Tab-separated table of C-alpha atoms in Angstrom:
chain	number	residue	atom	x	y	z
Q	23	UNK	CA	16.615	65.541	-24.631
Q	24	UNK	CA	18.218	62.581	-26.321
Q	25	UNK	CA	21.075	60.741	-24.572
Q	26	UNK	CA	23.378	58.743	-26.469
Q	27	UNK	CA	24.433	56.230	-23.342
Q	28	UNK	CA	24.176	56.123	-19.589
Q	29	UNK	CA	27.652	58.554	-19.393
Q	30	UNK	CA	25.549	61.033	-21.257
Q	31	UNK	CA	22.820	60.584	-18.548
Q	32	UNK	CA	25.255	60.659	-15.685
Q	33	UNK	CA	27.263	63.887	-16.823
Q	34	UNK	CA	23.445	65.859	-17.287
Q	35	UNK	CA	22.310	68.139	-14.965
Q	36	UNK	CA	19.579	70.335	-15.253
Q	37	UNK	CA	20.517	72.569	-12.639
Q	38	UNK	CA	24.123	72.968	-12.745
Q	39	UNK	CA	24.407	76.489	-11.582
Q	40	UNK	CA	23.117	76.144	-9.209
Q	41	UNK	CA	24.899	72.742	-8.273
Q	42	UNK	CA	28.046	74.788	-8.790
Q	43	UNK	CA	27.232	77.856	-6.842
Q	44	UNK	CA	25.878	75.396	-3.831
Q	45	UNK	CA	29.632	73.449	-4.171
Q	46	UNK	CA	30.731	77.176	-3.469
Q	47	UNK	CA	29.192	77.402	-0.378
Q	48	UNK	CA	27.205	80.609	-1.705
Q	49	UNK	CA	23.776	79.447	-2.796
Q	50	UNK	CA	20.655	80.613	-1.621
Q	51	UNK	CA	17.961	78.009	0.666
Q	52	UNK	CA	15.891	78.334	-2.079
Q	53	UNK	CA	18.919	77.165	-4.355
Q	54	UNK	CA	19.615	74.650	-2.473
Q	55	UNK	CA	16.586	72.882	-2.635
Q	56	UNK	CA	16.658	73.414	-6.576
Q	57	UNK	CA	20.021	71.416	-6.843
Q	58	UNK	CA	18.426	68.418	-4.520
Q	59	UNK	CA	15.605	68.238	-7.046
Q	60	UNK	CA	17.865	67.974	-9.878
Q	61	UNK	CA	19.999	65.661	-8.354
Q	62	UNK	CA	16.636	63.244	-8.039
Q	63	UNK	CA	15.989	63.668	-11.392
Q	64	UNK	CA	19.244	62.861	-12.908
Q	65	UNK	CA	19.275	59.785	-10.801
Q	66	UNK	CA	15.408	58.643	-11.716
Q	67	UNK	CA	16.166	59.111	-15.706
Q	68	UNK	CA	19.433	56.795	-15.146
Q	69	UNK	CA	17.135	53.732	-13.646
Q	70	UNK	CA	14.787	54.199	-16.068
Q	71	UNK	CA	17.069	54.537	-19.123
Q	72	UNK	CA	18.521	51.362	-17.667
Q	73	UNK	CA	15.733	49.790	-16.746
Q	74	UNK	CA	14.140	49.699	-20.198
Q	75	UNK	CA	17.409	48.919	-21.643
Q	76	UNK	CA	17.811	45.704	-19.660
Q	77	UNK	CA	14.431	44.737	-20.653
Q	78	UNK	CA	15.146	45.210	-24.380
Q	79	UNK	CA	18.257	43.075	-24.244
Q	80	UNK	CA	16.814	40.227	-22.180
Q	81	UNK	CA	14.138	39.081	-24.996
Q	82	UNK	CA	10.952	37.288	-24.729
Q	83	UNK	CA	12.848	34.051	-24.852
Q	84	UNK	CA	15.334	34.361	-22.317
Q	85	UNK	CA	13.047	34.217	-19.070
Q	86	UNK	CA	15.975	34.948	-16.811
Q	87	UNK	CA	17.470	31.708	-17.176
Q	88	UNK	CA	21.322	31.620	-18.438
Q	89	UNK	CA	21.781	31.109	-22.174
Q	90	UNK	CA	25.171	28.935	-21.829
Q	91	UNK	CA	26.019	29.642	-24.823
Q	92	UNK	CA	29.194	28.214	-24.554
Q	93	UNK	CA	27.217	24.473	-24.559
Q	94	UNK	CA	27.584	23.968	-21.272
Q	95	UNK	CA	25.643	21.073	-20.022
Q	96	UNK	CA	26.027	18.854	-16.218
Q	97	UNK	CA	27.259	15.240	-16.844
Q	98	UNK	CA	27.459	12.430	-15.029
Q	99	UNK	CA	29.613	9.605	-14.898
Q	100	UNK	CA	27.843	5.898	-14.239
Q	101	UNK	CA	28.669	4.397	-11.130
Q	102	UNK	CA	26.913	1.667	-9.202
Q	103	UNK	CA	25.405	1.947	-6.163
Q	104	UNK	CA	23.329	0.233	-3.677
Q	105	UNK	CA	19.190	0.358	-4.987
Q	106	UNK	CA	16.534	0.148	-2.566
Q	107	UNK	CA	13.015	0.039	-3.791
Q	108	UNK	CA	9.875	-0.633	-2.371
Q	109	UNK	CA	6.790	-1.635	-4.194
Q	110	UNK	CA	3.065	-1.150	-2.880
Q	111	UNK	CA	0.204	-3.377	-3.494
Q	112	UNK	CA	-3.312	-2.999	-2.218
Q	113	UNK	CA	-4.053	-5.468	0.738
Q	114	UNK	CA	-6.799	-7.437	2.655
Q	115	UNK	CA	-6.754	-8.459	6.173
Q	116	UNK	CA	-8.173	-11.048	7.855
Q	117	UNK	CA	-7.441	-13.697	10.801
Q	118	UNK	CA	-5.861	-16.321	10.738
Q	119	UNK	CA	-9.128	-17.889	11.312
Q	120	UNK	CA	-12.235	-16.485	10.554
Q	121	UNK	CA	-15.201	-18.634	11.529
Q	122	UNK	CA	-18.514	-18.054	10.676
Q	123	UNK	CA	-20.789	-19.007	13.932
Q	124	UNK	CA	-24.478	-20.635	12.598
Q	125	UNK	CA	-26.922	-22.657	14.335
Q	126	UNK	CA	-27.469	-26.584	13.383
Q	127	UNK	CA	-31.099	-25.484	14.309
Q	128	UNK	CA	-34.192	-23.524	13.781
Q	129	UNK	CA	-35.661	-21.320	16.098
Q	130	UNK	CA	-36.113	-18.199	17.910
Q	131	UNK	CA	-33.130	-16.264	19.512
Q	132	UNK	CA	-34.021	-16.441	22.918
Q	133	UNK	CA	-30.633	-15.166	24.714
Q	134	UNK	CA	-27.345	-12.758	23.445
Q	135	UNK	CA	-24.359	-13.477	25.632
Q	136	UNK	CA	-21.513	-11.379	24.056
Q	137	UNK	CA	-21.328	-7.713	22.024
Q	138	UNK	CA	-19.260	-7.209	19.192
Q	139	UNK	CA	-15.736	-6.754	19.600
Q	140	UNK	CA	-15.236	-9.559	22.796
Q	141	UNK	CA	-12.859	-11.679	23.255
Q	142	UNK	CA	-14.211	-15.282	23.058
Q	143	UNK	CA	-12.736	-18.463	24.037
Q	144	UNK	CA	-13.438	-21.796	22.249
Q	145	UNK	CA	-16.888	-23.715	23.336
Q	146	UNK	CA	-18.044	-20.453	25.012
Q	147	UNK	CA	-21.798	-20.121	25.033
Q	148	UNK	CA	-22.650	-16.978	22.653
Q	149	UNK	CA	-26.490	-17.495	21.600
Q	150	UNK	CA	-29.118	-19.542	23.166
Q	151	UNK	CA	-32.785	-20.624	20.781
Q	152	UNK	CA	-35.685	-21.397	22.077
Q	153	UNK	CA	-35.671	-25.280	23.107
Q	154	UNK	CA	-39.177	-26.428	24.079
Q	155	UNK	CA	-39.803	-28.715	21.151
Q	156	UNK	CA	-36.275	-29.904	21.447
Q	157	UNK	CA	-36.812	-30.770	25.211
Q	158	UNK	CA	-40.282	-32.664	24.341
Q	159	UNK	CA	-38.169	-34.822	21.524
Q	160	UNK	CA	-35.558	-36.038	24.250
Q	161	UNK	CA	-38.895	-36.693	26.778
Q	162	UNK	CA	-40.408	-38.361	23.856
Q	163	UNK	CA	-37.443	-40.519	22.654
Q	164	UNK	CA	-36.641	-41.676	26.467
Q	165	UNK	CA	-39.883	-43.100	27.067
Q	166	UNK	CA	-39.509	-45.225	23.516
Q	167	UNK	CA	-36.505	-46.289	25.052
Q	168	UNK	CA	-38.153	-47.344	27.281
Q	169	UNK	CA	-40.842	-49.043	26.001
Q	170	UNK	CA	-38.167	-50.654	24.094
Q	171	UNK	CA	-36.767	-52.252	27.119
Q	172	UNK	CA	-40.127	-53.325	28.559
Q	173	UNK	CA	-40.749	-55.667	25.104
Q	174	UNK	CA	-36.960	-56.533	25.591
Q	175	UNK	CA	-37.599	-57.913	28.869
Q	176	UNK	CA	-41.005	-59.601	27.934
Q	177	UNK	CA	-38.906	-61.301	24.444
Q	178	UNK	CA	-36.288	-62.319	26.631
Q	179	UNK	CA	-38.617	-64.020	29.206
Q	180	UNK	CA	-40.499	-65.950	26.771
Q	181	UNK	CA	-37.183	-67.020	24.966
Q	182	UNK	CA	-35.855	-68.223	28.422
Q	183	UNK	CA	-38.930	-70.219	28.887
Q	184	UNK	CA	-39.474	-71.687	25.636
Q	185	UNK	CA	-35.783	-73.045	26.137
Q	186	UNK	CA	-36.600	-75.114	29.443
Q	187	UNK	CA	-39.840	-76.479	27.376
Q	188	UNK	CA	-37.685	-77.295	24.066
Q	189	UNK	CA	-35.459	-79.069	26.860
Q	190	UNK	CA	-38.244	-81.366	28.023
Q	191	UNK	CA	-39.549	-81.571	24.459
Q	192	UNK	CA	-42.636	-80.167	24.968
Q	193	UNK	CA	-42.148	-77.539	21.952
Q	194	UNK	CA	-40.290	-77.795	19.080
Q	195	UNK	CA	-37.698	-76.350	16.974
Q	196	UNK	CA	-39.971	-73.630	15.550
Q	197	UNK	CA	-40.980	-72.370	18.866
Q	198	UNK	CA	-38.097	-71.943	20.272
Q	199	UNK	CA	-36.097	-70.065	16.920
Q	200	UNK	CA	-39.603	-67.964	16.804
Q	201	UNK	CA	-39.070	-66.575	20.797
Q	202	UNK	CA	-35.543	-66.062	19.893
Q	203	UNK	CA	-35.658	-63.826	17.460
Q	204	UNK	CA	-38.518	-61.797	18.985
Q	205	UNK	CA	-35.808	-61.263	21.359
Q	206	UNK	CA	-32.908	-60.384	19.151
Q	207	UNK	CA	-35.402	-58.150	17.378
Q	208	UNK	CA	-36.260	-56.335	21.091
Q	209	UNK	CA	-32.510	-55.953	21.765
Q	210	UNK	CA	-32.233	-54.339	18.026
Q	211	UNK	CA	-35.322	-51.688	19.052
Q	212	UNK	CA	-33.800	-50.913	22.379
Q	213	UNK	CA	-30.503	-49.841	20.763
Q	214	UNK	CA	-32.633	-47.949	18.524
Q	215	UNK	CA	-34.434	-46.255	20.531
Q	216	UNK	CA	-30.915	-45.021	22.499
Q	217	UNK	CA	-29.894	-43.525	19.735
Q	218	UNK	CA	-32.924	-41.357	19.245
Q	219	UNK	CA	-32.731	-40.868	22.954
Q	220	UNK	CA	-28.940	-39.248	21.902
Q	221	UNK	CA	-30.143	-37.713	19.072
Q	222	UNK	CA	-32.600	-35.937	20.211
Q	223	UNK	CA	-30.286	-34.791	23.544
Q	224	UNK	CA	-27.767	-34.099	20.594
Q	225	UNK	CA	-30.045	-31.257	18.997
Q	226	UNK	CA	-31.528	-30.130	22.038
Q	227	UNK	CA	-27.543	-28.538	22.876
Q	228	UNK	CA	-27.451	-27.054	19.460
Q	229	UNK	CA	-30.175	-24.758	21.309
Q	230	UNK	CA	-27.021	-23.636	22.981
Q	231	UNK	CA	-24.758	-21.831	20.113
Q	232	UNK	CA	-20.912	-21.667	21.423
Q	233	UNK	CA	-18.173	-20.654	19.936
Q	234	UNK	CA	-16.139	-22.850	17.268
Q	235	UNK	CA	-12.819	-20.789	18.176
Q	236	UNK	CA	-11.404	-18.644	20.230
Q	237	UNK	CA	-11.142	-14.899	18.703
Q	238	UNK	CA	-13.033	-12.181	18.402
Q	239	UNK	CA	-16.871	-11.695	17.903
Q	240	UNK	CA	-17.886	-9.702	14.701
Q	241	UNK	CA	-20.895	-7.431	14.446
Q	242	UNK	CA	-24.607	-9.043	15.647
Q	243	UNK	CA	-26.654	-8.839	12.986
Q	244	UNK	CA	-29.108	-11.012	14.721
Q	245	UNK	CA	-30.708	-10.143	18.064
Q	246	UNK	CA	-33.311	-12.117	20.765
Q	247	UNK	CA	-36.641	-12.617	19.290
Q	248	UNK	CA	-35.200	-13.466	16.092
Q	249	UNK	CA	-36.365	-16.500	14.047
Q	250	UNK	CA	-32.925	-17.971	12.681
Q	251	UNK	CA	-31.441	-21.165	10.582
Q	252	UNK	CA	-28.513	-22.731	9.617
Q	253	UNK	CA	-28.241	-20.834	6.326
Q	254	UNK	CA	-27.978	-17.588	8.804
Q	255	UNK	CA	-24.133	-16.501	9.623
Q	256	UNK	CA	-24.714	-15.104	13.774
Q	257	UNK	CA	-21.655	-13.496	13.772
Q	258	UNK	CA	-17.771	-14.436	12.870
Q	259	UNK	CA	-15.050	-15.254	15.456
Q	260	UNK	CA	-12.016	-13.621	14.450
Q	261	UNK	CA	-8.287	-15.173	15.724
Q	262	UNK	CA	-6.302	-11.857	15.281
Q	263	UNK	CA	-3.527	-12.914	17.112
Q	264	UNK	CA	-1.860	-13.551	13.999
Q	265	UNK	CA	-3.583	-12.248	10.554
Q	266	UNK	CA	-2.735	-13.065	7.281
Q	267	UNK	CA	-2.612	-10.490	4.272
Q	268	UNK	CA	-3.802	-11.381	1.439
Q	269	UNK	CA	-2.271	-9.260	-2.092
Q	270	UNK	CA	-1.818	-9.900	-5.540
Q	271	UNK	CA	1.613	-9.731	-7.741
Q	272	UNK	CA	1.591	-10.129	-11.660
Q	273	UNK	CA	2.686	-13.039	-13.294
Q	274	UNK	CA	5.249	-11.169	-15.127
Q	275	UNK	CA	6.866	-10.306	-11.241
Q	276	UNK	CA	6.494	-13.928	-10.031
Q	277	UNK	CA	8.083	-15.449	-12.797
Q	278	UNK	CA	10.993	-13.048	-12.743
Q	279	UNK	CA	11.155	-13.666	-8.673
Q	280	UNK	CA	10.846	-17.806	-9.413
Q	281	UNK	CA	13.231	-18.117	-12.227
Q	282	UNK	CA	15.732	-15.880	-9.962
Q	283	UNK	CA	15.327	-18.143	-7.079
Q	284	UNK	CA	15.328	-21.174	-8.944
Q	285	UNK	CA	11.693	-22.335	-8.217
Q	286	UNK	CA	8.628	-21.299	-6.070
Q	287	UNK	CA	9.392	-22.378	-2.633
Q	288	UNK	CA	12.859	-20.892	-2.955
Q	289	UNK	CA	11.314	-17.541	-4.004
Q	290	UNK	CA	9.138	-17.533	-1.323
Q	291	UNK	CA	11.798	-18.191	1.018
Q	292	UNK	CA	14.397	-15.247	0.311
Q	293	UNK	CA	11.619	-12.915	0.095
Q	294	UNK	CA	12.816	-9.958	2.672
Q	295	UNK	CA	10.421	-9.252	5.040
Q	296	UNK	CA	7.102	-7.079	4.222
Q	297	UNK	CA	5.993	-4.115	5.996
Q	298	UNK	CA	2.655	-2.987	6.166
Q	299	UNK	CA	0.888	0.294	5.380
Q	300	UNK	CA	-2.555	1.220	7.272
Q	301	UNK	CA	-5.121	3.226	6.351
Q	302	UNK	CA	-4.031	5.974	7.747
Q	303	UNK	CA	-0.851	6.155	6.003
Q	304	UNK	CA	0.996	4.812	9.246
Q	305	UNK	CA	3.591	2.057	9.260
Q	306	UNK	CA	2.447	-1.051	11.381
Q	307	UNK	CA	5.691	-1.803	13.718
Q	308	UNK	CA	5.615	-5.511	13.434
Q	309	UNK	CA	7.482	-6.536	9.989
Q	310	UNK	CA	5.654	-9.439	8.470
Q	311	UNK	CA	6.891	-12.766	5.659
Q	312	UNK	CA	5.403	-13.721	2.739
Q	313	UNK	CA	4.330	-17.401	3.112
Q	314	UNK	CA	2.324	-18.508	0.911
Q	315	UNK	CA	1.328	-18.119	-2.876
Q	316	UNK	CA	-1.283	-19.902	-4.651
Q	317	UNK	CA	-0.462	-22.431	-7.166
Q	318	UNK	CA	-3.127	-20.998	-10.230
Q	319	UNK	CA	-3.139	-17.595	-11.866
Q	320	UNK	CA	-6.181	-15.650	-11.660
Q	321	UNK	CA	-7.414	-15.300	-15.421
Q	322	UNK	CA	-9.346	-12.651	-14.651
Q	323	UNK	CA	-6.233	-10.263	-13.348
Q	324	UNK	CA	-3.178	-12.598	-15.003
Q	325	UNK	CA	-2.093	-12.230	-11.414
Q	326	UNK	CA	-1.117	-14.560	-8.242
Q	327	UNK	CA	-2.315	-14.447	-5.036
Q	328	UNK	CA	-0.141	-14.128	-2.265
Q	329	UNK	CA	-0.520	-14.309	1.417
Q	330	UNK	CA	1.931	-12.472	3.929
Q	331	UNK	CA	1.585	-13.062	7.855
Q	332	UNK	CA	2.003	-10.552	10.707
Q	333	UNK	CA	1.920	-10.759	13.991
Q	334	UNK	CA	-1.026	-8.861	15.897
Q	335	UNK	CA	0.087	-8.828	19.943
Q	336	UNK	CA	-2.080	-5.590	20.232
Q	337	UNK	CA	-4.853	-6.610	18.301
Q	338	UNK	CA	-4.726	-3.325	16.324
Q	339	UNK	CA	-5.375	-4.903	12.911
Q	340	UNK	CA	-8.885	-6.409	12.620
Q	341	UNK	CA	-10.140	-8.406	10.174
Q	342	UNK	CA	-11.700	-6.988	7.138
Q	343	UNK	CA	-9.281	-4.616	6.896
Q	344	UNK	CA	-7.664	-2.726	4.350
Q	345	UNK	CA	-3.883	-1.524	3.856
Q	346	UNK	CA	-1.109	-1.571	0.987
Q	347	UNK	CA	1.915	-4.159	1.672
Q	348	UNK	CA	4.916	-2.712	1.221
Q	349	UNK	CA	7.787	-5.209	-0.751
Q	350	UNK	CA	11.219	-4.049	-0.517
Q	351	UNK	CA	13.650	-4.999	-2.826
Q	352	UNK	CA	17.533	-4.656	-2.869
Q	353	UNK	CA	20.205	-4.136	-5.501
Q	354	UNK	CA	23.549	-3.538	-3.972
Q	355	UNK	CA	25.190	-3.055	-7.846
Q	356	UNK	CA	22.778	-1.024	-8.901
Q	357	UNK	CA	22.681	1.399	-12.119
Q	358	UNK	CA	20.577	4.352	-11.038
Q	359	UNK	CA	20.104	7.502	-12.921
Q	360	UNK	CA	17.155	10.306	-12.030
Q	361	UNK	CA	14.910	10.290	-13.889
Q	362	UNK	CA	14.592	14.186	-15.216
Q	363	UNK	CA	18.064	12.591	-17.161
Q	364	UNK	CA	15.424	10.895	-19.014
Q	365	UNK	CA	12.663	11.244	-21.738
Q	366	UNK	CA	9.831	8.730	-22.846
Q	367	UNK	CA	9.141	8.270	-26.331
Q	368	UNK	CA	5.922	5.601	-27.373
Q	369	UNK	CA	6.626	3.972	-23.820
Q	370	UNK	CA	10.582	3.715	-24.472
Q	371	UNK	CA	12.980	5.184	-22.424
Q	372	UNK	CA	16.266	7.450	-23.953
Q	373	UNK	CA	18.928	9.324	-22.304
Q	374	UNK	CA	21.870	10.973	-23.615
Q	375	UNK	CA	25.030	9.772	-24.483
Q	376	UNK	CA	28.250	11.659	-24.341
Q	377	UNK	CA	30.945	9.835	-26.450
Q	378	UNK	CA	34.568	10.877	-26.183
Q	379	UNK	CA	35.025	13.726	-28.389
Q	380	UNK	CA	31.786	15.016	-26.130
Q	381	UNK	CA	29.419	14.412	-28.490
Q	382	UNK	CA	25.569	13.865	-27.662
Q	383	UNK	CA	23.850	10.441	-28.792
Q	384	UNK	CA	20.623	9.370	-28.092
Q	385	UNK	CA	20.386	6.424	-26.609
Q	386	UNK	CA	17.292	3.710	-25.657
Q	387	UNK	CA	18.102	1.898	-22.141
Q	388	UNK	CA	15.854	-0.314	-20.260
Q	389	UNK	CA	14.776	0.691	-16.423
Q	390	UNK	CA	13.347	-1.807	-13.698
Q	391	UNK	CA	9.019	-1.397	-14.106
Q	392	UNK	CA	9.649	-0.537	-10.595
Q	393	UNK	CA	10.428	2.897	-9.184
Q	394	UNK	CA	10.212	5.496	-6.897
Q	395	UNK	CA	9.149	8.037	-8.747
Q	396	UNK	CA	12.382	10.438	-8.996
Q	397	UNK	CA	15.171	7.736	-9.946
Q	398	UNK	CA	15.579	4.471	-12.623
Q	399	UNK	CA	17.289	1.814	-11.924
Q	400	UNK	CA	18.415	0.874	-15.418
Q	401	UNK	CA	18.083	-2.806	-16.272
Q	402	UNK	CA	19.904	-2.044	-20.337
Q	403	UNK	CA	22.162	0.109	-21.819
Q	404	UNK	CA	23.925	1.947	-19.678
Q	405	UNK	CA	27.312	0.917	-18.120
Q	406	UNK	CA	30.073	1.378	-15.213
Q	407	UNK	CA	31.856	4.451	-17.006
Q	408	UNK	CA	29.475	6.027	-18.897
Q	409	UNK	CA	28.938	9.664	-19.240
Q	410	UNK	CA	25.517	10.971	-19.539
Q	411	UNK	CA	23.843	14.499	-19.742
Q	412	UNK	CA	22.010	14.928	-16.361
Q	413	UNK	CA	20.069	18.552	-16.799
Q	414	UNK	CA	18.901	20.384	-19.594
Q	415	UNK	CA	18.163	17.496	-22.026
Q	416	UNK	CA	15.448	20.108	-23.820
Q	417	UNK	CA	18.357	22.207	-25.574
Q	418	UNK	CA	19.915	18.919	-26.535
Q	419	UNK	CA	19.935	17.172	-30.102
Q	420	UNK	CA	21.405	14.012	-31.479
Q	421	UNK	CA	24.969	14.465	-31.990
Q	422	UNK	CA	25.291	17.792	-30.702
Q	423	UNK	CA	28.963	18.581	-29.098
Q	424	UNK	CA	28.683	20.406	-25.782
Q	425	UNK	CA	30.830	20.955	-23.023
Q	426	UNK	CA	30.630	18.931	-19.798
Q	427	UNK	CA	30.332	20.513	-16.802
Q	428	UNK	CA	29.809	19.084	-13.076
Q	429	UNK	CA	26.068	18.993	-11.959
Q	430	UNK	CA	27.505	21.987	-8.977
Q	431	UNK	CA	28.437	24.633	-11.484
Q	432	UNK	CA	25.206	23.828	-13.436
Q	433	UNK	CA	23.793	24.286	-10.361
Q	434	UNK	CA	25.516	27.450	-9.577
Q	435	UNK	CA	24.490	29.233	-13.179
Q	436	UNK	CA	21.063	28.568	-12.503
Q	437	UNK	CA	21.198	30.326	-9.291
Q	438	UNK	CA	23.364	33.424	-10.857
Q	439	UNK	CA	20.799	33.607	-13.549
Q	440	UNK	CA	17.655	33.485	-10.981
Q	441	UNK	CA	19.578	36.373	-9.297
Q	442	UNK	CA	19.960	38.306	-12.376
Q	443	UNK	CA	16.186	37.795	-13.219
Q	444	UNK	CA	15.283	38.905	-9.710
Q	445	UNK	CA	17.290	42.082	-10.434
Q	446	UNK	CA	15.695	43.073	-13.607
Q	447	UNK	CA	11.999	42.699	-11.703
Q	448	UNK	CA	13.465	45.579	-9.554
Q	449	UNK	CA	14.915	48.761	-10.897
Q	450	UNK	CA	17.131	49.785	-8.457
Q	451	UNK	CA	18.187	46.037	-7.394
Q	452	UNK	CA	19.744	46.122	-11.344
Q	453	UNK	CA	21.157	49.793	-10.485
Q	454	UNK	CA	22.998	47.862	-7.672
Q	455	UNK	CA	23.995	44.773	-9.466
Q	456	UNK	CA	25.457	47.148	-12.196
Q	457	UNK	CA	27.578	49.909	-9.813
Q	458	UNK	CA	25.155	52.412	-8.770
Q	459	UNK	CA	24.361	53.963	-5.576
């Protein structure tokens, strides 16, 4: 049977005898169960009628989602508002001093006296090398000393006695300036041979290594038996107790920050403080300051290098390293718009205008390079005042007139029309929405 609408279906029953003779109190069991039947069937054909009604009407292109076809779109008016960013840039640590511990010598490693990771203080002994040879050059430089002395003596003898002769005029001039300066030259080889004598002492402690600083030792590449120079690094003493963070910014960023501040220095100084992301995605808890920036741009990058400091009581950042600094940055009259208001065209930015007769226009504005990923804050072309399309920006075209509505009863059409999608998925959820039982 064909049904001309859902009245049709609801007024047919198959089984209306017996419907009427059960309403009479005078049907059979057998009846009865007849009339039940029926009364499932009448009610199946209605959801299905409907069903495939509602999915004829709904179209390929609808989805679910509300066709406002009234032009109903959410705008927003322009209002400033406080902006905090933060930008991220990949960071190195190291201590404040990092000191690379080498012998003045060569030799074998004959003694380790500290493991990586101690604590060191400054002139402790960390390495000893082998000093046999260096022990036989002090042995041999104190007995040139002195043999040095022994001619000293003897020159200065003979000088003494060739002056009581040149007094009696026994000898002459020549004599006597001969015996003297054998004796000034004995006096010259003595101090000679003292400073080998110190010399020699002097590189027989270098067989003792100590350390330049006090920090902490880095890995031991190097152990005893080991034939080293002064070209080989032993380890590196690390002062953590304050490390400095080295990062780069672009030259575009520094000369906005400098001409802002009125000069380098003054940049520097009104930095806010930095914070400091580890590797493990963690938040260090001491805030650190930007302090210093060097003075020539990296050709390579087109980029400064800058160096933050940051206080290390626990020691938990090493040298070596590597986090992300974290630069905030403030705008208490800031423009900011999200950025789904937006769209990108050949790396320009447009949003849409809505004039006072509520007319669309499609408009270019400039945003800080700087976000967070889900707002702008807009640098050009926007202003306190302005009204701008916020959602939907797909359906729009230039100079289009719509009708504003708030962002909430956007909002709330959205959710009516995700209802009314999840009610055609289901039969007898639409059955509901629509009256039926």
């Amino acid at each position: 049977m064909i049904f001309a609408n859902f009245a049709q279906i609801k007024n047919y029953n198959p089984i209306c005898s017996f419907e009427k003779t059960y309403k009479n109190g005078i049907i059979s069991i057998e009846n009865k169960s007849l009339y039940i039947i029926g009364m499932k069937i009448k009610y199946c054909l209605f959801v299905a009628i409907a069903a495939v009604a509602l999915a004829s009407c709904g179209g390929k292109g609808s989805k679910g989602m509300p066709k406002f076809g009234d032009n109903e779109f959410a705008v927003r008016t322009v209002a400033t508002q406080s902006g905090d960013l933060q930008t991220t840039y990949p960071a190195t640590i190291k201590g404040i001093q990092d000191v690379d511990v080498r012998p003045k010598i060569s030799g074998f490693i004959t003694k380790v006296l500290v493991h990586e990771g101690q604590a060191v203080k400054a002139g402790q002994v960390m390495f000893v090398i082998d000093s046999e040879t260096y022990q036989a050059a002090v042995r041999q430089a104190q007995a040139a000393l002195n043999t040095a002395k022994s001619q000293a003596n003897t020159a200065r003898i003979t000088y003494e006695n060739n002056q009581k002769l040149f007094d009696q005029q026994i000898i002459g001039q020549y004599e006597l300036s001969t015996s003297q300066n054998a004796y000034a030259t004995a006096q010259a080889a003595v101090a000679q041979a003292q400073a080998g004598l110190v010399s020699a002492r002097e590189t027989l402690s270098w067989c003792t290594v100590k350390a330049p600083a006090a920090g902490i030792v880095g890995s031991l590449p190097f152990k005893v038996g080991t034939l080293v120079s002064a070209s080989n690094a032993l380890t590196t003493v690390s002062n953590i107790s304050t490390v400095e963070v080295f990062f780069s910014m672009s030259e575009r960023e520094v000369l906005a920050m400098t001409k802002n501040a009125g000069g380098a220095t003054a940049a520097l100084s009104e930095m806010p403080e930095v914070k400091l992301q580890l590797a493990d995605g963690t938040i260090y808890n001491h805030p650190g300051k930007v302090v210093k920036m060097s003075g020539v741009i990296d050709a390579a990058t087109g980029s400064y290098s800058m160096i933050a400091h940051f206080s290390n009581p626990e020691q938990l950042l090493k040298s070596g390293g590597a986090a992300q600094i974290i630069v905030p940055q403030i705008n208490s009259n800031a423009i900011i718009i999200p950025q789904e208001a937006t769209s990108e065209v050949q790396d320009k930015i447009f949003i849409y205008l809505v004039d006072k007769d509520n007319k669309v226009k499609l408009s270019e504005i400039k945003v800080n390079p700087q976000n967070d990923g889900k707002t702008y804050i807009v640098t050009e072309g926007l202003h306190v005042g302005d009204r701008f399309v916020s959602k939907g920006l797909t359906k729009l075209s230039d100079g289009m007139e719509i009708k504003p509505i708030s962002e909430a009863q956007y909002m709330k059409k959205i959710k009516d029309a995700e209802k009314l999608g999840a009610a055609q998925g289901d039969a007898s959820e639409f059955a509901k929405a629509m009256g039926g039982k």
